[in-house]
PDB file of N, CA and C in Angstrom:
ATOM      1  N   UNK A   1     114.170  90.776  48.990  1.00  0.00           N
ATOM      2  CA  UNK A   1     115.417  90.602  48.265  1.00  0.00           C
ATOM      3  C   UNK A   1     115.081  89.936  46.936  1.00  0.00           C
ATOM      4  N   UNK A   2     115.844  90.349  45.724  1.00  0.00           N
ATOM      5  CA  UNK A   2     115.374  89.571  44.539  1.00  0.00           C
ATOM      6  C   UNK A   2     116.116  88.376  44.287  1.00  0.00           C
ATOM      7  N   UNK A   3     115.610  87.981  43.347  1.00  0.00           N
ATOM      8  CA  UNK A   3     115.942  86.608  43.130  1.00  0.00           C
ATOM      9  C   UNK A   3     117.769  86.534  42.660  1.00  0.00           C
ATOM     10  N   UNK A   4     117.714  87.331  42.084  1.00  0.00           N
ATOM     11  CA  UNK A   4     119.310  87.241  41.415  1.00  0.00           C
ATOM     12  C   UNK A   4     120.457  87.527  42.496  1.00  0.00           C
ATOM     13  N   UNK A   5     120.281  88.231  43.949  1.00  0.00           N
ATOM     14  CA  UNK A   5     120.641  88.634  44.378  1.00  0.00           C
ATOM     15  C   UNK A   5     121.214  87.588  45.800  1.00  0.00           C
ATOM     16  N   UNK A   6     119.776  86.914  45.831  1.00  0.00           N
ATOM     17  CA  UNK A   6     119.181  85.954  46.959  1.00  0.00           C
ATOM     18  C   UNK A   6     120.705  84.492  46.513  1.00  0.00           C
ATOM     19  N   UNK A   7     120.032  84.308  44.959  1.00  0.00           N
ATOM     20  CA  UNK A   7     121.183  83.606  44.291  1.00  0.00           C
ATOM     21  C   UNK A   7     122.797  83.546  44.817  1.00  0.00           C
ATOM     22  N   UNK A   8     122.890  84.587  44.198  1.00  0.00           N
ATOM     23  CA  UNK A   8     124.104  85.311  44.477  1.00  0.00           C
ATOM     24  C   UNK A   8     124.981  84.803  45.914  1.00  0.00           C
ATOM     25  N   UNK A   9     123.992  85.304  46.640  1.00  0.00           N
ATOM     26  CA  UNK A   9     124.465  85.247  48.410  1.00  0.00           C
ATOM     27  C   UNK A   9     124.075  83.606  48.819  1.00  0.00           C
ATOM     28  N   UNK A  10     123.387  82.897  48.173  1.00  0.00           N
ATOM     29  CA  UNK A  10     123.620  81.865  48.188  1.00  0.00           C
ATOM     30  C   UNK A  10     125.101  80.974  47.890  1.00  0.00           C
ATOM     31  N   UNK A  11     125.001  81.266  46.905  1.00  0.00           N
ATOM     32  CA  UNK A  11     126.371  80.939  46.304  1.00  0.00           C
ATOM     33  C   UNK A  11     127.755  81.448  46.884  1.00  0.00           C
ATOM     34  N   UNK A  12     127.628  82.305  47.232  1.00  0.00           N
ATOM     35  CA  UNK A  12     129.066  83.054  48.263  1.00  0.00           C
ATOM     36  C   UNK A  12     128.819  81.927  49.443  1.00  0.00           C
ATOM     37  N   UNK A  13     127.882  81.492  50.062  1.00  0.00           N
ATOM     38  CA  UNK A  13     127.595  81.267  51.777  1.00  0.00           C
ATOM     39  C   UNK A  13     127.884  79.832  51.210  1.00  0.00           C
ATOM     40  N   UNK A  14     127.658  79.320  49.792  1.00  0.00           N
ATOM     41  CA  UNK A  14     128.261  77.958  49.341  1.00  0.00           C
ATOM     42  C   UNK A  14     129.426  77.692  49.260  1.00  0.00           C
ATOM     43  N   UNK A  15     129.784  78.663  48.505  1.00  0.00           N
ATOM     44  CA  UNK A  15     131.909  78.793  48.527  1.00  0.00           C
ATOM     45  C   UNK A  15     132.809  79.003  49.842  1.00  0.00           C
ATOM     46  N   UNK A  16     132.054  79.759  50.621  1.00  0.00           N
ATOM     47  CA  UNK A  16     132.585  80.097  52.135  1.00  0.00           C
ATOM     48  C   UNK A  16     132.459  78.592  53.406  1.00  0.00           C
ATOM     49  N   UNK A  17     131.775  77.555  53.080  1.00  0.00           N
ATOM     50  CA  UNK A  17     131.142  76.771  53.536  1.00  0.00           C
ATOM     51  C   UNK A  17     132.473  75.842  53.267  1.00  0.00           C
ATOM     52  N   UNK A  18     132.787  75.657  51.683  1.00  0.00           N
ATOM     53  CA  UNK A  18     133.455  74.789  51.570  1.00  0.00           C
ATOM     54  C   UNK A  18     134.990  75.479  51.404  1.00  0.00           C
ATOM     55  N   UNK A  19     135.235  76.613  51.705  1.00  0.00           N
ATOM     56  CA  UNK A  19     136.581  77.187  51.983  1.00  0.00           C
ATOM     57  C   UNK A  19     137.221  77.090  53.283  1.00  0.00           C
ATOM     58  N   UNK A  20     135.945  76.977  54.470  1.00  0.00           N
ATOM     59  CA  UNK A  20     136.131  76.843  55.826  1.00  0.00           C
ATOM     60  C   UNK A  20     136.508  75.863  56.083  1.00  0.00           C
ATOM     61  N   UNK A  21     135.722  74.115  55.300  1.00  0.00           N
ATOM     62  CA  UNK A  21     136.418  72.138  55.724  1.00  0.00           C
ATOM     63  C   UNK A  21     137.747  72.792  55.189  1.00  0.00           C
ATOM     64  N   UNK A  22     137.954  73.065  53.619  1.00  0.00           N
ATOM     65  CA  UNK A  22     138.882  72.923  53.913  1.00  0.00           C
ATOM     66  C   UNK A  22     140.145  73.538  53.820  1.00  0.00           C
ATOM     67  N   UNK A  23     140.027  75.007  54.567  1.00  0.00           N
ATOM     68  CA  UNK A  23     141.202  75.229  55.657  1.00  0.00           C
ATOM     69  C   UNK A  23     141.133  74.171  57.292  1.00  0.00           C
ATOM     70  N   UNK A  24     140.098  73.802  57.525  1.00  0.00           N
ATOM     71  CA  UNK A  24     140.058  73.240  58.859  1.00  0.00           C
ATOM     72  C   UNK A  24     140.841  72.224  58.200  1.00  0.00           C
ATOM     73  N   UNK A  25     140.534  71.556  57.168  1.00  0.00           N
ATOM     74  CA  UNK A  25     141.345  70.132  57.070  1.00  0.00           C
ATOM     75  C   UNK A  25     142.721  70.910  56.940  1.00  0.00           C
ATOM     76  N   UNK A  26     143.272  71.586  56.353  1.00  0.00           N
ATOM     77  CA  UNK A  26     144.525  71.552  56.000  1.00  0.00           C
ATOM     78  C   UNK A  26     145.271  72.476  56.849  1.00  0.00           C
ATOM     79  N   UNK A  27     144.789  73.423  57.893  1.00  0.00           N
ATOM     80  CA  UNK A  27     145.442  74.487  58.716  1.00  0.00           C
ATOM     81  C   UNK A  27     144.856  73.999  60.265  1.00  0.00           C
ATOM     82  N   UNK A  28     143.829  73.243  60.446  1.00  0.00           N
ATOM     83  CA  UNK A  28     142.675  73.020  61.501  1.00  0.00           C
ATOM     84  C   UNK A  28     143.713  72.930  62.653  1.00  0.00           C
ATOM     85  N   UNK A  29     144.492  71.644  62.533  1.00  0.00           N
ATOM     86  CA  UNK A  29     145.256  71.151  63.494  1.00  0.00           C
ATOM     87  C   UNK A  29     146.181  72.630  63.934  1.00  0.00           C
ATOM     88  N   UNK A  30     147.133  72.898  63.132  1.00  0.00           N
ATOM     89  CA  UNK A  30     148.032  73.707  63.567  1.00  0.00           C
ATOM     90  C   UNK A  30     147.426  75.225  64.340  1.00  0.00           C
ATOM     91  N   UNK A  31     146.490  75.551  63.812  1.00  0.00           N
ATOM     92  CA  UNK A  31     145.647  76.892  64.688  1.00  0.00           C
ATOM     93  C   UNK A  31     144.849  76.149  65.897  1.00  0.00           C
ATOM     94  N   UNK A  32     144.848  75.028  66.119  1.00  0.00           N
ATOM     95  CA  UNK A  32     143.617  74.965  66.832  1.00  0.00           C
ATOM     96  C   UNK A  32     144.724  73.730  68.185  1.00  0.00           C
ATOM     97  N   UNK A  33     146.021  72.932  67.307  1.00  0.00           N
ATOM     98  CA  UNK A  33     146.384  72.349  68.751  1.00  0.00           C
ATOM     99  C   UNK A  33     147.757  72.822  68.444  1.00  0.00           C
ATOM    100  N   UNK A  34     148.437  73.402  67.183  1.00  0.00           N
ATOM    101  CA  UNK A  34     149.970  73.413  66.754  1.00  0.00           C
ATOM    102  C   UNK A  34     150.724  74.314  67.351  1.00  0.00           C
ATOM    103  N   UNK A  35     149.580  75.521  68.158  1.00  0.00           N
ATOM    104  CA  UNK A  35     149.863  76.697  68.970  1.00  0.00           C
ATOM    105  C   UNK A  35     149.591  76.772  69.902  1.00  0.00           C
ATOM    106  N   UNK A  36     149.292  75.726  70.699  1.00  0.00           N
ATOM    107  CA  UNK A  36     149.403  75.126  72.102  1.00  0.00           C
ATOM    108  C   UNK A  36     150.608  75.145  72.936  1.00  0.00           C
ATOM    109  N   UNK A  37     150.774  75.419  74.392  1.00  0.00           N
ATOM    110  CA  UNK A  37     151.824  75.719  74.967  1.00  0.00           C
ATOM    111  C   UNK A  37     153.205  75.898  74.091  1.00  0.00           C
ATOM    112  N   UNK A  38     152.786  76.738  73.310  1.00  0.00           N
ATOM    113  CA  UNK A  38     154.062  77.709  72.804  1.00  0.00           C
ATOM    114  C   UNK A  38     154.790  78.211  74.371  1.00  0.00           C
ATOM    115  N   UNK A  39     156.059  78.291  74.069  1.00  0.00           N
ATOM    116  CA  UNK A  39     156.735  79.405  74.964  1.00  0.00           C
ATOM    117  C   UNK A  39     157.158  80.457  74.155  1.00  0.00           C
ATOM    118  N   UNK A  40     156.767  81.480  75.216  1.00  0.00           N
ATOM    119  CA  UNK A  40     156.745  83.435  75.232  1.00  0.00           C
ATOM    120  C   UNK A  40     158.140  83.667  75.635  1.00  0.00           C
ATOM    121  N   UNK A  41     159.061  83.499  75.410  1.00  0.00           N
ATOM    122  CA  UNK A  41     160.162  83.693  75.932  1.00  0.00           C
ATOM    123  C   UNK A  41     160.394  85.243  75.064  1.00  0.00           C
ATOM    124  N   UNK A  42     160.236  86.004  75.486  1.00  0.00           N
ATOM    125  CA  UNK A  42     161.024  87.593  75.020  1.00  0.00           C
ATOM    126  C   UNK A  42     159.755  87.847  73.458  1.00  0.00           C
ATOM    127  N   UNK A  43     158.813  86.780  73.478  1.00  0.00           N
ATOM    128  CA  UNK A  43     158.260  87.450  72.563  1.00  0.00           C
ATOM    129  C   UNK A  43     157.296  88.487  72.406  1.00  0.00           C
ATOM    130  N   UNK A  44     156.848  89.288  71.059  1.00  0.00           N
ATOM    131  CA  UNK A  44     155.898  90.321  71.557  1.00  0.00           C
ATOM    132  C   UNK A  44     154.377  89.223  71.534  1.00  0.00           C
ATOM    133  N   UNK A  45     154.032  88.435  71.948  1.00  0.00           N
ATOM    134  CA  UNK A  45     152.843  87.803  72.094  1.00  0.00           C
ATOM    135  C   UNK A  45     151.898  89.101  73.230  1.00  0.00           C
ATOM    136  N   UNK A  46     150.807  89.558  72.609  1.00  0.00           N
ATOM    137  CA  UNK A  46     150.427  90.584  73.487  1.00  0.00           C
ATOM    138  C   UNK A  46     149.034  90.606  72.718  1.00  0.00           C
ATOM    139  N   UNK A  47     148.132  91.091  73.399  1.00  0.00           N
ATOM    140  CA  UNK A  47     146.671  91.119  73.262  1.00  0.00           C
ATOM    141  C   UNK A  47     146.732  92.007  72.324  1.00  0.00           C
ATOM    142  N   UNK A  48     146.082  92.500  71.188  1.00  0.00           N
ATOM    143  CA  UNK A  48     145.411  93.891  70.438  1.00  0.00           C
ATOM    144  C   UNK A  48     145.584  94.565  71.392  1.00  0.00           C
ATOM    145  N   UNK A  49     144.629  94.809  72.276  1.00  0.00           N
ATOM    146  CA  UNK A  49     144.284  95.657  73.523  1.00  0.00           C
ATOM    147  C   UNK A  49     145.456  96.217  73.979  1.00  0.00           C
ATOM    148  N   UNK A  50     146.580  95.597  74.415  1.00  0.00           N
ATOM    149  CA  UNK A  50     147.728  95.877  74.901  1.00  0.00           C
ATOM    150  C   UNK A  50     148.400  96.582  74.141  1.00  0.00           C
ATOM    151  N   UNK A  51     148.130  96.322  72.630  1.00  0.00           N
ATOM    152  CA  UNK A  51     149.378  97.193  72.139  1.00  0.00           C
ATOM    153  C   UNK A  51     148.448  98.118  71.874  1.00  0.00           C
ATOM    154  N   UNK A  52     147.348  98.544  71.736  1.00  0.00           N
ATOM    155  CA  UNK A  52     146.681  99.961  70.792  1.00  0.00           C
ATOM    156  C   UNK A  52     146.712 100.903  72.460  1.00  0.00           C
ATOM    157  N   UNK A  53     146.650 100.242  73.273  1.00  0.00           N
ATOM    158  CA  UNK A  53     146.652 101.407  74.561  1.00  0.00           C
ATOM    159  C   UNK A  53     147.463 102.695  74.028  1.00  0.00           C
ATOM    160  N   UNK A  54     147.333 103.001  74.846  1.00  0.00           N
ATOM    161  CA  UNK A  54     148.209 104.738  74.700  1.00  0.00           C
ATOM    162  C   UNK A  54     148.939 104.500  75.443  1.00  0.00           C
ATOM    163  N   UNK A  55     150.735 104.682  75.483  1.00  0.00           N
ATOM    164  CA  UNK A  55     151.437 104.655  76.546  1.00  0.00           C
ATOM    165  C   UNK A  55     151.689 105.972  76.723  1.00  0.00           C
TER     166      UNK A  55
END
């Protein structure tokens, strides 16, 4: 791989690094405990899987 390139993908895997703290800081909680025992009452909460089936 060349150098400019190597660079490059460095720098993306740098920006992605620090895009990830911070969504964790600022979204972390709510994806990770804020959607915790939700109730399903009539909702479509359903796997991928479930809906691409073929009915």
């Amino acid at each position: 791989m060349s150098n400019p390139a190597r660079t490059m993908l460095a720098a993306l895997f740098h920006a992605l690094e620090r895009f990830e703290a911070w969504f964790d800081r600022r979204f972390g909680w709510f994806f990770t405990n804020g959607m915790k025992d939700r109730e399903r009452k009539g909702t479509a909460f359903t796997s991928a899987r479930t809906r691409s089936a073929p009915r």
